[in-house]
Every structure is written in C-alpha cells, then in structure tokens.
XYZ file of C-alpha atoms in Angstrom:
760
model
C 10.153 16.732 -9.606
C 7.638 15.513 -12.183
C 5.776 12.211 -11.996
C 3.124 10.616 -14.191
C 0.056 9.288 -12.348
C -3.410 7.945 -13.061
C -6.582 8.323 -11.017
C -8.533 5.092 -10.575
C -11.892 6.842 -10.297
C -11.985 8.102 -13.883
C -8.744 7.048 -15.525
C -7.370 10.567 -15.899
C -3.613 10.610 -16.558
C -1.779 13.619 -15.134
C 1.764 14.930 -14.794
C 2.208 16.339 -11.311
C 4.960 18.034 -9.308
C 5.919 16.281 -6.064
C 8.882 16.361 -3.663
C 11.879 14.216 -4.477
C 11.653 10.914 -2.559
C 14.147 9.781 0.058
C 15.565 6.237 -0.118
C 14.573 3.840 2.652
C 16.959 1.181 3.941
C 17.953 -1.265 1.187
C 16.796 1.209 -1.488
C 18.688 3.315 -4.014
C 17.694 6.769 -5.223
C 17.942 6.809 -9.020
C 17.756 9.807 -11.343
C 15.715 8.496 -14.249
C 17.075 8.962 -17.759
C 14.598 6.780 -19.691
C 11.479 4.757 -18.868
C 9.456 2.340 -20.967
C 5.677 2.288 -21.321
C 4.206 -1.192 -21.144
C 1.736 -0.775 -23.975
C -0.291 -3.866 -23.061
C -0.441 -3.531 -19.270
C -0.897 0.214 -19.173
C -3.531 0.218 -21.915
C -5.358 -2.340 -19.771
C -5.023 -0.064 -16.725
C -6.538 2.797 -18.695
C -9.424 0.621 -19.752
C -10.127 -0.558 -16.199
C -9.900 2.911 -14.658
C -12.369 4.339 -17.175
C -14.873 1.537 -16.712
C -18.072 2.188 -14.772
C -18.381 1.246 -11.103
C -20.479 -1.771 -12.061
C -17.908 -2.910 -14.611
C -15.108 -2.472 -12.063
C -17.119 -4.575 -9.631
C -17.638 -7.282 -12.259
C -13.922 -7.463 -13.015
C -12.761 -7.300 -9.377
C -15.255 -9.127 -7.151
C -12.535 -9.459 -4.489
C -12.567 -5.682 -3.972
C -16.364 -5.666 -3.796
C -16.196 -8.266 -1.033
C -13.870 -6.034 0.982
C -16.230 -3.059 0.673
C -19.239 -5.164 1.682
C -17.369 -6.494 4.711
C -16.378 -2.968 5.725
C -20.003 -1.824 5.357
C -21.259 -4.660 7.589
C -18.687 -3.875 10.279
C -18.498 -0.076 10.237
C -21.592 1.046 8.357
C -22.202 1.931 4.714
C -21.080 5.554 5.031
C -17.666 4.645 6.441
C -17.259 1.972 3.769
C -18.241 4.447 1.048
C -15.842 7.122 2.314
C -12.911 4.731 2.521
C -13.636 3.176 -0.883
C -13.937 6.630 -2.452
C -10.696 7.720 -0.795
C -8.893 4.774 -2.369
C -10.393 5.487 -5.797
C -9.363 9.145 -5.548
C -5.743 8.243 -4.841
C -3.368 8.653 -7.780
C -1.536 5.546 -8.932
C 2.036 5.990 -10.207
C 2.450 4.624 -13.716
C 5.345 2.608 -15.084
C 7.520 -0.248 -13.842
C 10.572 -0.412 -16.113
C 13.236 2.297 -16.332
C 16.930 3.123 -16.391
C 18.999 5.837 -14.786
C 21.947 6.752 -12.615
C 22.281 6.056 -8.884
C 22.235 9.320 -6.925
C 22.096 8.138 -3.322
C 22.184 4.917 -1.309
C 19.799 4.036 1.495
C 21.036 2.485 4.706
C 22.410 -1.016 4.226
C 22.831 -0.851 0.442
C 25.868 -2.710 -0.850
C 25.158 -3.759 -4.437
C 25.609 -0.403 -6.218
C 27.524 2.844 -5.934
C 26.586 6.491 -6.645
C 27.094 7.378 -10.300
C 26.474 3.820 -11.528
C 24.009 3.236 -14.381
C 21.260 0.778 -13.449
C 18.097 -0.720 -14.895
C 15.161 -0.542 -12.468
C 11.959 -2.537 -12.123
C 8.822 -2.735 -10.020
C 5.354 -1.184 -9.873
C 5.385 1.867 -7.557
C 9.192 1.808 -7.766
C 10.490 2.191 -11.348
C 7.798 4.687 -12.284
C 7.642 7.425 -14.910
C 9.260 9.956 -12.586
C 12.349 12.122 -12.610
C 13.617 10.464 -9.435
C 12.683 7.032 -8.095
C 13.540 4.988 -5.015
C 13.947 1.313 -5.884
C 14.908 -1.699 -3.753
C 18.463 -2.603 -4.669
C 17.342 -6.191 -5.275
C 15.078 -4.966 -8.095
C 17.888 -3.277 -10.020
C 20.516 -4.590 -12.422
C 23.793 -2.950 -13.517
C 23.887 -1.739 -17.115
C 26.874 -3.247 -18.975
C 29.280 -1.122 -20.960
C 27.961 -0.340 -24.432
C 24.240 -0.852 -23.653
C 22.151 2.213 -24.425
C 19.835 3.683 -21.816
C 16.946 3.260 -24.248
C 17.540 -0.481 -24.441
C 18.089 -0.700 -20.673
C 14.772 1.034 -19.978
C 12.967 -2.066 -21.320
C 14.770 -4.485 -18.976
C 11.773 -5.429 -16.809
C 9.546 -5.887 -19.855
C 12.109 -8.075 -21.607
C 12.642 -10.093 -18.422
C 8.910 -10.978 -18.496
C 9.505 -12.947 -21.698
C 12.753 -14.466 -20.457
C 11.051 -15.715 -17.298
C 8.216 -17.179 -19.388
C 10.733 -19.088 -21.509
C 12.346 -20.485 -18.393
C 8.910 -21.571 -17.181
C 8.350 -23.367 -20.459
C 11.756 -25.062 -20.424
C 13.093 -23.599 -23.680
C 16.332 -25.289 -24.762
C 18.780 -25.034 -27.642
C 16.952 -26.314 -30.714
C 13.468 -26.016 -29.155
C 10.578 -25.148 -31.440
C 9.158 -22.030 -29.765
C 5.857 -20.486 -30.768
C 5.102 -16.878 -29.806
C 1.438 -15.959 -30.217
C 0.971 -12.200 -30.075
C 3.684 -10.091 -31.680
C 3.384 -6.933 -29.670
C 6.294 -5.472 -27.735
C 6.800 -8.550 -25.535
C 6.306 -10.961 -28.420
C 8.840 -9.228 -30.664
C 11.412 -9.084 -27.891
C 10.649 -12.755 -27.314
C 11.365 -13.574 -30.949
C 14.847 -12.098 -30.574
C 15.547 -13.749 -27.217
C 14.399 -17.183 -28.415
C 16.544 -16.875 -31.530
C 19.525 -15.838 -29.421
C 18.982 -18.994 -27.318
C 19.322 -21.202 -30.394
C 15.609 -21.943 -30.758
C 13.574 -22.248 -33.943
C 10.964 -19.493 -33.703
C 7.376 -19.527 -34.936
C 5.533 -16.204 -34.643
C 1.820 -15.481 -34.978
C -0.242 -12.313 -34.888
C -3.500 -11.056 -36.397
C -1.452 -8.282 -38.049
C 0.472 -9.321 -41.161
C 2.648 -6.250 -40.683
C 3.725 -7.506 -37.238
C 4.415 -10.942 -38.718
C 6.660 -9.382 -41.350
C 8.489 -7.396 -38.670
C 9.015 -10.559 -36.624
C 10.569 -12.223 -39.659
C 13.086 -9.413 -39.989
C 13.990 -9.852 -36.306
C 14.819 -13.537 -36.714
C 11.471 -15.312 -36.777
C 11.757 -18.517 -38.823
C 8.068 -18.923 -39.694
C 5.538 -16.162 -38.991
C 1.849 -16.413 -39.876
C -1.585 -14.993 -39.191
C -3.487 -17.537 -37.004
C -6.046 -19.558 -38.975
C -6.982 -23.233 -39.184
C -4.877 -23.675 -42.309
C -1.865 -21.805 -40.878
C -1.919 -24.082 -37.821
C -1.461 -27.054 -40.143
C 1.411 -25.236 -41.863
C 3.097 -24.635 -38.510
C 2.852 -28.296 -37.557
C 4.387 -29.273 -40.890
C 7.158 -26.700 -40.475
C 8.119 -28.144 -37.070
C 9.058 -31.465 -38.662
C 9.116 -34.672 -36.611
C 7.694 -33.017 -33.481
C 4.548 -32.056 -35.437
C 4.193 -28.926 -33.351
C 6.064 -26.484 -31.162
C 7.681 -27.631 -27.938
C 6.737 -24.433 -26.114
C 4.061 -21.886 -27.014
C 4.223 -18.501 -25.283
C 0.861 -16.727 -25.498
C 1.718 -13.029 -25.157
C -1.465 -11.757 -26.799
C -4.163 -9.597 -25.205
C -7.679 -10.666 -26.111
C -11.225 -10.681 -24.762
C -11.633 -14.275 -25.952
C -9.614 -17.469 -25.560
C -8.868 -17.727 -29.305
C -5.091 -17.123 -28.947
C -4.943 -19.849 -26.268
C -6.871 -22.351 -28.384
C -4.663 -21.672 -31.417
C -1.564 -22.166 -29.257
C -2.915 -25.585 -28.280
C -3.516 -26.348 -31.960
C 0.142 -25.799 -32.876
C 1.639 -27.439 -29.765
C 3.186 -30.885 -30.056
C 2.013 -33.821 -27.974
C 3.042 -33.248 -24.349
C 4.112 -29.728 -25.235
C 4.015 -26.666 -22.962
C 1.678 -23.654 -23.108
C 2.857 -20.609 -21.128
C 0.316 -17.910 -20.278
C 1.910 -14.452 -20.432
C -0.724 -12.129 -21.911
C -4.161 -11.079 -20.706
C -6.980 -13.256 -22.013
C -9.498 -15.785 -20.642
C -7.224 -18.812 -19.999
C -9.951 -21.422 -20.486
C -9.177 -24.313 -22.805
C -11.693 -26.926 -24.011
C -10.761 -30.245 -22.431
C -10.092 -32.069 -25.688
C -7.237 -29.708 -26.622
C -5.377 -30.404 -23.417
C -6.365 -34.049 -23.022
C -5.672 -35.248 -26.554
C -2.110 -33.913 -26.432
C -1.595 -34.146 -22.650
C -0.442 -30.532 -22.615
C 1.239 -28.834 -19.683
C -0.089 -25.327 -18.989
C 2.156 -22.898 -17.133
C 1.342 -19.429 -15.838
C 4.211 -16.966 -15.886
C 4.127 -14.183 -13.287
C 5.905 -10.905 -13.953
C 9.658 -11.051 -14.578
C 10.773 -13.684 -12.112
C 10.984 -14.860 -8.499
C 11.116 -11.988 -6.025
C 8.851 -9.626 -7.934
C 6.013 -9.825 -5.417
C 7.943 -10.938 -2.336
C 8.321 -8.185 0.302
C 11.102 -10.157 1.970
C 12.989 -9.981 -1.330
C 12.574 -6.355 -2.322
C 11.954 -4.501 0.922
C 14.108 -6.158 3.545
C 16.578 -7.959 1.321
C 18.654 -11.113 1.648
C 21.994 -10.061 0.235
C 21.024 -10.101 -3.423
C 17.541 -11.466 -2.768
C 17.558 -15.269 -2.749
C 20.686 -17.457 -2.642
C 21.517 -18.081 -6.306
C 22.460 -21.650 -5.456
C 18.785 -22.258 -4.610
C 16.962 -19.816 -6.916
C 19.169 -19.290 -9.947
C 16.982 -17.070 -12.077
C 15.525 -14.294 -9.934
C 13.858 -11.181 -11.324
C 17.075 -9.096 -11.423
C 18.983 -12.075 -12.865
C 16.489 -12.225 -15.724
C 17.054 -8.502 -16.275
C 20.805 -9.124 -16.330
C 20.291 -11.847 -18.936
C 18.486 -9.403 -21.231
C 21.145 -6.729 -20.755
C 23.899 -9.227 -21.567
C 22.056 -10.247 -24.759
C 21.781 -6.579 -25.722
C 25.496 -6.058 -25.015
C 26.289 -9.004 -27.320
C 24.243 -7.430 -30.131
C 21.745 -10.316 -30.309
C 18.708 -8.502 -28.867
C 17.480 -4.916 -28.927
C 14.287 -3.210 -27.845
C 15.525 0.109 -29.193
C 14.764 -0.920 -32.791
C 11.094 -1.445 -31.783
C 10.557 2.090 -30.460
C 7.848 3.859 -32.430
C 7.192 6.814 -30.121
C 9.373 8.970 -27.868
C 8.014 11.604 -25.498
C 9.900 13.892 -23.093
C 8.622 13.748 -19.509
C 6.994 17.164 -19.948
C 4.751 15.607 -22.633
C 4.373 12.193 -21.016
C 0.569 12.447 -20.935
C 0.642 12.376 -24.752
C 2.149 8.881 -24.578
C -1.096 7.604 -23.078
C -3.166 9.433 -25.655
C -1.144 7.545 -28.261
C -2.032 4.234 -26.612
C -5.717 4.973 -27.189
C -5.318 6.110 -30.790
C -5.551 3.146 -33.214
C -4.187 5.324 -36.013
C -0.853 5.721 -34.216
C -0.488 1.970 -33.540
C 2.247 2.338 -30.901
C 4.574 -0.611 -30.422
C 7.322 0.469 -28.029
C 6.894 3.829 -26.295
C 9.758 5.541 -24.478
C 9.687 8.484 -22.065
C 12.880 10.539 -21.962
C 14.220 12.824 -19.242
C 16.507 15.833 -19.251
C 20.223 15.328 -18.721
C 21.821 16.771 -15.621
C 22.807 20.024 -17.375
C 19.332 20.414 -18.864
C 17.781 19.710 -15.463
C 19.924 22.334 -13.726
C 18.954 24.881 -16.366
C 15.270 24.111 -16.005
C 15.308 24.083 -12.185
C 16.895 27.529 -12.107
C 13.630 28.797 -13.576
C 11.422 26.997 -11.045
C 10.146 29.163 -8.170
C 11.381 28.325 -4.679
C 9.436 26.071 -2.359
C 8.422 29.039 -0.225
C 6.893 30.877 -3.202
C 5.239 27.658 -4.372
C 3.737 27.177 -0.930
C 2.558 30.773 -0.949
C 0.866 30.213 -4.291
C -0.852 27.124 -2.930
C -2.046 29.108 0.092
C -3.485 31.852 -2.110
C -5.212 29.285 -4.307
C -6.718 27.593 -1.274
C -7.926 30.886 0.176
C -9.699 31.736 -3.075
C -11.616 28.478 -3.196
C -15.308 28.707 -2.255
C -16.064 27.101 1.086
C -18.361 24.128 1.118
C -21.578 24.641 3.022
C -21.696 22.870 6.375
C -23.748 19.710 6.200
C -25.660 18.401 9.188
C -27.347 15.062 9.551
C -29.826 14.050 12.225
C -28.432 11.895 15.022
C -30.183 9.654 17.548
C -31.114 11.489 20.727
C -28.447 9.772 22.797
C -25.613 10.753 20.447
C -26.940 14.291 20.226
C -26.882 14.338 24.024
C -23.225 13.348 23.976
C -22.500 16.139 21.541
C -24.195 18.694 23.765
C -22.492 17.442 26.930
C -18.977 17.189 25.578
C -18.944 19.824 22.805
C -15.805 18.114 21.681
C -15.088 19.946 18.497
C -16.163 23.472 19.402
C -14.683 24.217 22.810
C -11.335 23.794 24.527
C -10.623 23.309 28.218
C -8.302 26.290 28.369
C -8.632 29.988 27.795
C -6.030 29.938 25.017
C -8.173 29.091 22.012
C -5.613 29.800 19.317
C -5.302 27.311 16.496
C -3.012 24.323 16.983
C -0.831 23.890 13.910
C 0.126 20.331 13.065
C 2.635 18.597 10.833
C 2.003 15.072 9.531
C 4.866 12.601 9.135
C 3.589 9.748 6.998
C 0.862 9.650 4.365
C -0.308 6.041 4.288
C -3.820 4.622 4.155
C -4.500 5.221 7.855
C -3.646 8.904 7.516
C -5.744 9.438 4.390
C -8.757 7.336 5.398
C -9.002 7.952 9.165
C -6.756 10.649 10.638
C -7.068 13.443 8.088
C -10.887 13.190 7.769
C -11.049 13.477 11.566
C -8.575 16.362 11.786
C -10.463 18.291 9.113
C -13.642 18.299 11.243
C -12.063 19.600 14.465
C -12.071 23.355 14.936
C -8.893 25.256 15.790
C -6.691 22.556 14.324
C -4.808 23.286 11.110
C -2.403 20.996 9.263
C 0.474 23.141 8.030
C 2.795 20.555 6.503
C 3.122 16.921 5.522
C 6.064 14.716 4.646
C 6.373 11.065 3.620
C 8.924 8.812 1.906
C 6.462 8.718 -1.004
C 6.379 12.246 -2.340
C 3.326 11.306 -4.399
C 1.231 10.387 -1.360
C 2.338 13.507 0.491
C 1.559 15.764 -2.468
C -1.871 14.186 -2.996
C -2.737 14.569 0.683
C -1.663 18.212 0.551
C -3.797 18.789 -2.524
C -6.874 17.116 -1.041
C -6.756 18.935 2.313
C -5.180 22.236 1.220
C -1.989 21.672 3.235
C 0.403 24.538 2.413
C 3.797 22.799 2.683
C 5.131 19.439 1.537
C 8.524 18.345 2.849
C 10.847 15.553 1.775
C 12.229 14.621 5.205
C 11.026 14.704 8.826
C 13.994 16.934 9.676
C 12.718 19.623 7.300
C 9.239 19.449 8.785
C 10.448 19.541 12.401
C 12.547 22.631 11.687
C 9.365 24.534 10.754
C 8.827 26.923 13.654
C 5.169 27.457 12.744
C 4.288 23.882 13.716
C 3.094 23.230 17.293
C 2.522 19.491 17.172
C 3.415 16.499 15.036
C 1.377 13.456 14.064
C 3.666 10.474 13.452
C 2.147 7.744 11.266
C 5.102 5.827 9.830
C 6.228 2.193 10.133
C 6.223 0.972 13.733
C 9.966 0.596 14.204
C 10.439 4.332 13.553
C 7.814 5.645 15.992
C 9.896 6.028 19.153
C 12.919 7.658 17.504
C 10.785 10.100 15.520
C 8.800 10.955 18.660
C 12.005 11.686 20.615
C 13.332 13.820 17.756
C 10.055 15.780 17.550
C 9.963 16.338 21.318
C 13.567 17.536 21.291
C 12.517 19.991 18.582
C 9.891 21.375 20.963
C 6.831 19.794 19.331
C 3.888 18.070 20.970
C 3.477 14.555 19.582
C 0.581 12.311 18.603
C 2.177 9.040 17.537
C 0.122 6.340 15.865
C 0.149 3.082 17.827
C 2.278 1.382 18.951
C 4.405 3.998 20.684
C 7.420 1.681 20.615
C 8.269 -1.977 20.150
C 10.462 -1.958 23.277
C 10.365 -0.709 26.873
C 13.565 1.272 26.242
C 11.813 3.154 23.454
C 8.849 4.027 25.689
C 11.178 5.220 28.457
C 13.122 7.371 25.978
C 9.920 9.033 24.748
C 8.684 9.698 28.305
C 12.024 11.187 29.308
C 12.119 13.436 26.226
C 8.542 14.622 26.884
C 9.385 15.468 30.499
C 12.530 17.408 29.566
C 10.774 19.270 26.762
C 7.627 19.982 28.749
C 5.522 18.635 25.896
C 2.621 16.219 25.630
C 2.756 12.781 24.001
C -0.448 11.074 22.892
C -0.656 7.584 21.396
C -3.294 6.851 18.732
C -5.509 4.842 21.120
C -8.678 6.276 19.634
C -11.076 3.687 21.074
C -10.807 5.080 24.599
C -12.145 8.390 23.195
C -15.165 6.871 21.402
C -18.553 8.311 22.504
C -19.822 4.749 22.832
C -16.964 3.849 25.173
C -17.836 6.864 27.315
C -21.504 5.879 27.337
C -20.659 2.379 28.537
C -18.240 3.539 31.237
C -20.515 6.301 32.540
C -23.444 3.902 32.762
C -21.566 1.173 34.645
C -19.914 3.593 37.074
C -23.024 5.714 37.708
C -24.368 3.474 40.484
C -22.118 0.475 40.310
C -18.611 -0.056 41.538
C -15.650 -2.303 40.904
C -14.005 -4.612 40.674
C -15.055 -5.013 37.045
C -15.058 -7.914 34.661
C -14.083 -6.834 31.154
C -14.261 -8.966 28.026
C -12.854 -7.724 24.714
C -13.004 -9.628 21.438
C -11.373 -8.407 18.213
C -11.870 -10.173 14.893
C -9.981 -8.211 12.213
C -9.297 -11.194 9.974
C -5.986 -12.377 8.525
C -3.326 -10.154 7.029
C -1.837 -10.677 3.596
C 0.964 -13.208 3.512
C 4.301 -11.544 4.149
C 2.710 -8.377 5.570
C 5.281 -6.060 7.143
C 3.339 -5.927 10.442
C 4.367 -9.540 11.076
C 8.057 -8.694 10.835
C 9.282 -8.651 14.474
C 11.741 -5.835 13.818
C 9.614 -3.569 11.643
C 6.008 -4.268 12.641
C 6.346 -6.112 15.926
C 3.638 -8.700 15.260
C -0.089 -8.325 15.801
C -0.046 -8.329 19.599
C 2.156 -5.239 19.751
C 1.079 -3.513 16.553
C -2.704 -3.890 16.834
C -3.366 -5.568 20.176
C -2.063 -2.514 22.034
C -5.399 -0.838 21.166
C -7.256 -3.350 23.299
C -4.860 -3.320 26.238
C -5.423 0.443 26.366
C -9.182 -0.009 26.005
C -9.172 -2.436 28.945
C -7.264 0.101 31.069
C -9.692 2.876 30.079
C -12.735 0.726 30.952
C -11.404 -0.336 34.367
C -9.827 3.000 35.270
C -7.139 1.443 37.484
C -3.486 0.520 37.036
C -2.730 -2.948 35.615
C -0.978 -5.345 37.976
C 0.004 -8.351 35.823
C -0.667 -9.923 32.442
C -0.628 -13.408 30.965
C -0.668 -13.783 27.176
C -0.182 -16.348 24.451
C 0.073 -16.024 20.675
C -1.878 -18.330 18.362
C -1.192 -19.115 14.715
C -3.923 -21.346 13.209
C -2.391 -23.996 10.979
C 1.024 -22.533 11.761
C 0.475 -19.564 9.430
C 1.858 -16.245 10.783
C -0.492 -14.226 8.570
C -3.447 -15.561 10.639
C -1.728 -14.643 13.890
C -3.926 -13.921 16.919
C -3.505 -13.885 20.689
C -5.273 -14.223 24.006
C -4.488 -12.277 27.191
C -5.698 -11.923 30.772
C -4.954 -8.639 32.542
C -5.206 -8.260 36.339
C -5.686 -4.803 37.900
C -4.790 -3.400 41.306
C -8.442 -3.160 42.419
C -9.160 -6.815 41.641
C -10.684 -6.183 38.183
C -9.823 -8.545 35.352
C -9.904 -8.101 31.584
C -9.949 -10.911 29.056
C -8.754 -10.030 25.549
C -9.222 -12.390 22.620
C -7.773 -11.325 19.286
C -8.848 -13.682 16.492
C -6.568 -13.361 13.507
C -8.518 -15.710 11.246
C -12.209 -15.341 12.150
C -15.021 -14.771 9.615
C -15.802 -11.135 8.810
C -19.549 -11.764 9.139
C -19.113 -12.310 12.900
C -18.322 -8.651 13.517
C -15.015 -6.886 13.985
C -14.929 -5.715 17.619
C -16.995 -6.293 20.751
C -16.443 -5.458 24.410
C -18.362 -5.828 27.665
C -17.872 -4.340 31.102
C -19.736 -5.779 34.080
C -19.832 -4.066 37.495
C -21.565 -4.857 40.768
C -25.031 -3.760 39.619
C -24.667 -2.515 36.063
C -23.224 -3.772 32.782
C -22.717 -2.435 29.253
C -21.488 -3.697 25.910
C -20.480 -2.133 22.600
C -20.518 -3.974 19.272
C -18.461 -2.693 16.338
C -18.723 0.810 17.823
C -22.196 1.040 16.335
C -24.397 -0.632 18.948
C -24.351 0.053 22.690
C -26.366 -1.967 25.238
C -26.754 -0.758 28.836
C -28.175 -3.043 31.497
C -29.384 -2.124 34.979
C -31.129 -4.096 37.668
C -34.379 -4.580 35.747
C -33.966 -3.666 32.082
C -31.594 -3.334 29.138
C -31.557 -0.484 26.640
C -29.997 -0.648 23.188
C -29.052 2.162 20.839
C -27.625 1.933 17.343
C -25.915 4.368 15.007
C -25.541 4.119 11.225
C -21.754 4.447 11.172
C -19.022 3.276 13.520
C -17.790 5.923 15.973
C -14.259 4.875 16.897
C -13.206 8.113 18.559
C -10.837 9.652 16.017
C -12.473 13.083 16.117
C -12.606 13.105 19.913
C -8.970 12.010 20.130
C -7.818 14.865 17.893
C -9.874 17.373 19.889
C -8.377 16.086 23.154
C -4.870 16.324 21.701
C -5.602 19.896 20.636
C -6.627 20.797 24.189
C -3.581 19.018 25.616
C -1.288 21.043 23.348
C -2.828 24.180 24.853
C -2.325 23.001 28.440
C -5.631 21.228 29.047
C -5.929 19.779 32.549
C -6.518 16.211 31.374
C -3.660 16.085 28.860
C -0.891 14.982 31.242
C -3.161 12.433 32.932
C -4.139 10.893 29.605
C -0.509 10.875 28.498
C 0.481 8.882 31.581
C -2.381 6.428 31.018
C -1.334 5.871 27.386
C 2.298 5.359 28.389
C 1.115 2.831 30.985
C -0.968 0.999 28.364
C 2.041 0.927 26.031
C 4.155 -0.687 28.752
C 1.380 -3.217 29.368
C 1.448 -4.236 25.695
C 5.194 -4.877 25.812
C 4.710 -6.857 29.046
C 2.077 -8.990 27.285
C 4.497 -9.638 24.420
C 7.106 -10.758 26.947
C 4.565 -13.059 28.613
C 3.671 -14.615 25.260
C 7.339 -15.347 24.584
C 8.126 -16.824 27.992
C 4.789 -18.487 28.780
C 4.760 -16.908 32.240
C 2.691 -14.309 34.050
C 4.487 -10.952 33.849
C 4.115 -8.094 36.270
C 3.006 -4.935 34.476
C 6.030 -2.718 33.874
C-alpha cells in the first residue's frame, strides 16, 4: 500500500510502498477513501523539518537536553548515532481521514466491518491507503454526509473543542481571528450554534469568503477596525469569546484579539503564534486566557486511545471527548449547517500526494482546504492486478542491494585494554563451532530499540544476516528494511515464521506478547532471541523453556549487560586471585518515564521492576556466577507518581554472596545512568556507565575509560549466532537467562507481598 511520509532530517516528503498494517487490540483497520491536509500544521512541520540543526535546537531545547544527557551517560558518538537515527526515521503525515472499516482488532465493539467512519490521530489517521486507528478515535459517518466532508472531522473538531473551552453560548459574540481552514469552519460552526460571528484576517478575500459563510462582521485587523468591532457588538462593547486561529511569528493576532474582547471576556489560543500578551491588555479587562489542545479530551491519553474504556471516558463525567466533538461536526454537516467541502481548493489522488505539499509552499496557489483522494475498491483491485508479487518485489530489492557499492571498512584506535579484549575474544570474527555458515534472522518488531541498538549491532557481526522483518507499523518495518537492505517485509509474525530460510528470530514487541511469540517461534523450529523481559509470569517462562526443550532450540533473553567487555573485565579481575562470597552493588538511574507510559501498565508492560529491572537481576547473577537463593524487594514511587517508579532489592546466593540493587526512577541525569561494583576477598572492580572500569588489588587501583558506552549488544548477537550453530556455551547461557528471568518474577512477588521470596 502507499503512504505519505516526511523525513525530519531534511523535510523531504515521499510516497512509499509499505505492507498493509494489522490492527492491534482495540483498533480498527480502515481502508481510506479521503484524507484532509492540515494546511497550517503540516506547513509548520515542513518548515521545522527543513530548518538547520541550530534552528531545530533553538525551537526544541527539550530535545537538545535529551541528546546532551545521552552524550554525558553513553558518550558523544552513541548520542550522535541515536539522534541521527531518529532524524532519519520517516514521520507519517496526516491526522484526519475517512474510510470504510475492513477489519476489527481484538476487543473492538463500537464498529462493524463495512461501516463508514471518520478517523483521527497523528500516526493513526495518516495519508495512507490503509490505517489502523483506535476505535475510540473514530466516529460513525451519518447517512447523507459525504466522505469529503467527513475527512475534515478531526480538523473541525479542533474548532468545536476551542469553542467549548471558551464557553460559547446561544447569542454569544464570537470573534475568530485568522480565517484559514479552521477559522472558516469555525465561522460556520459558531453561526450554527446561534452566535453572532465576527471574523478577521489580513486577507480581504478571506474576509469576504467568511461573510458568504455566515460571518456577521468581517474585517482586516487594524486599530480602527477594532473600534468598529466593539461598536458592532453593542452593549458588551466587545466579543465574549475570541478564538485566535491564526499562524504568525509575532503576537499581533493575540493583541488584536484582546483589543476586541469585552471586559472579562475569553481569549482561546488555537493557532501557532507567540502567546505573550502585554499585562495592560489582560489586566485592564481582566481577561481569561484559555489554551485549546487538539480536538478534545482523550487525544493525547494512551489510556483512552490504546487500551480503551468502553468508549473512552464515561460521558457522564467527560461529556465532550475528542470523538464526541467529531460527532458534533458530522451532525452539523448532516443538518446542512456546516460544510468543509465548499472550502476545498485542491484535490490530489494518493499517487500525486507529494504535489499537495508542493502546493502548500507555493504562495501563488494559496491553498485553503486540500484533500487527498484514494481509489475505490474496483479501481484498487484493477491497479493491484498490475503490481508485481511480493516475491518478485523482494527479488528486485535483493538485486538492488547487491549492486550497491560497499562502504569501506572504518577502523578507529582503541585503548590497549579494549584492543586486548578484541584479540582475546575475537567476538565478531570467529565461532565456537566448525559450522561457520551464516545465521539468518527474522526481526519481529521495529521500534526504537531495534533501530537504535539491535540492528546497528547485528550489522557489525559477521555471518549474521537479517532476512526479514515484520511489525504492526508497516512504515517502521519498511524503513528498517530499506536502511539495512533486508530483503523481505512481512505483515504478520505468522508470515515471517513460515519462512523456511530463517534460522532464528529476534522478538522485540510489547512485553505482554514476548512469551507467546517465543513459544510460537520455537514450535516453528526457530532459535529465539527475545528482548527482555522474557515473560511477565512464571507460567510464561515455563512455557518457553518447555517449547525450547521439545524443539531442541536455543532461547536467549536480551540481557546484553552480561556480555559487555567491561563486565568481563571486572569479573575476570575479581576472580583471578580472589574468591567468593562476593558483595555486589548495582545502581541504575534511568530517570522517570513519560506519564501514562505503557511500560507502567501491569498487563502490557509489567512495571519497571519486571520490564527494566530484570537487566540488573541478570547482571547480579552474571557477576556472582552462582544460583540465587532468595530475594527481597520493594517498589518506590516518589510523591506517589507511578511514572517515577523505582525499586530496591537484595538478592542472596547459594554461596553466601549478596547483591544490592537500587533502581532510582526519578534521579538526576547528571549523576550517571548505571554503576556496579563487585568486591571479593582480595580484589574489587567497578564499572560506571559502561565507559569507565576500575580494578583494585591489594596495593593499587587502575582505571580505564572508553569514549562510548559498551553495553554488550554486539557480543550478545555474536554469542547468539554461535548458540544457533551449537556452540558449547549456548545451553548454559540459556539456563542462566531463564534463571534470571525467574528471579525477576520472584522479586516482583516479594514487592507485592512485602516478604522474602525464595528464588523460583
């Protein structure tokens, strides 16, 4: 299918072919029939993407802070690579569309296949032939409403929500400053609500158009026209509510809105402009300033649009949600009082969708409402009959990749101690077994961890080749395939697992799916590397172990830190002349998650102890080298906020060793991200942020530092490769990782009960 995307690095807009997406639970698969271009928002996106790096940094200092923090913790090269990877990712354009429901995800109950719906949401209702949209971000299209009108539902709901924020009532004097697409829809909606409408725009032509749509008094903003507006409003001497829908580099639209507002009136910020107002404007009239966000409650709430609550929020508590505002617009269209269709100035078929964005940049074309159209079902069938099969497409990709010139190998000098490790281990160039054939992998999942950590590591390991990738987001999967020359892109895990050319599978999906996907892959005869955690339950771990035993295959968990060269340095040093029992101290300081992050959901993410803390339970086991005996753990939430969740744990081992793990969910980034120490009878070692290692003996301490963090991803992939080919250490490492996974679940149980729990 075709989808329109933009690259953040240079602003290039492209139409690409990607696999059709599969609906997740609580999502509907919709075949798009029309989608609307948000001329203001998407013109702004173009402008930002084409700005220089310095200009991007000036506009988004929050992103700069993240890069600086990453550089301090993991080194400038790692920070640069990850930042560049994010900039090189394509961003799907569009957030308002209409189409027909093709398929329902698990748990959907609000719609049926074949029903016409209006869709909303960035990354959901995109300019794409097929989209997967949370059912709570859709609205049914009433009988008699055209698809072209319905495609503008999310955009129109932006104005409706702003009016609700401003408290518009029957008979209100409503000012709309900025008569672009949103402003002109707003004129119609306000008139349909029984308001007296004042419109203002720097374009006299737009003012005239607003008058034909029902505007009662439309003017070009000037000092004299502000006085005329106040006179027009009669006894109130100004508008009750002023919606500022303009886009401007200055605050002039905001100041003019304050000029025409009545005493104790409302100003509602909708457009993009500096929202600073000189004190006298607000103080003299005691104005109330409201900010209106998107098209209503639920728009940015993951609980609302990903996991669902029936229809989102109980309507008895939150009457006007985002989809309810869309319904309001559609009902007004059905009544004949409002129409976006009459504002359409440009229409482009999806095959020429890139031209729509060229029109946005051309002042001569002066686009107002831009619509992208899609082929009907009969037209689509006719076109698809001419499209080559997936196998031939994959073959063409393979030939293209083979013809590309190879990049010269680049080598950088390393400190002597790291070079020594390279010579001793020869991780990437030799296998433990005589069978040195290439291990062919499939990737299930294409999220940030795959693109920024796993795939860069896989690409550096010899005799490992990624043959296929699949992800719910066809765009991410297609972009990953393009970047790393992966021949095949699949829509579902089942399609990928049926590929007989694949030896092993890397599973990097949401946590609640790990165990089931691992069992399915093992039953299909594949080796498995599953990103942590292996499972959120003991039953899941047992099921994976049983499937691996029956299939005679290896299961690795993404516990990369045990494979880090710095971890090996520390362990080898302490064990060289010392002996246990050992005292281990591990401190992690990753910082808080975003509010509402899916990791904190107990069913989907498992919480931070299971989802991220499992790394450090495994690291403790790797440092001690003995089986855990018991664990005591407790979860902390500073100020009662789950998004700052952390935990503390004490692990006891069979040889008398102990490991203390402190996971700070709200610490300052400047303190460092990760630190661990291991102390034996006569030797000790510590590693800080996987960049600095200190080794202490009886009389002296040596320190070594590397420029970038070495967290063991490359070494983990190389070890998995050898395990797939029957390496001697593969089964031992698998058992250790399964044991660490059980320990993590035991720690979660201890945190819930407040008791010491014997390691399972």
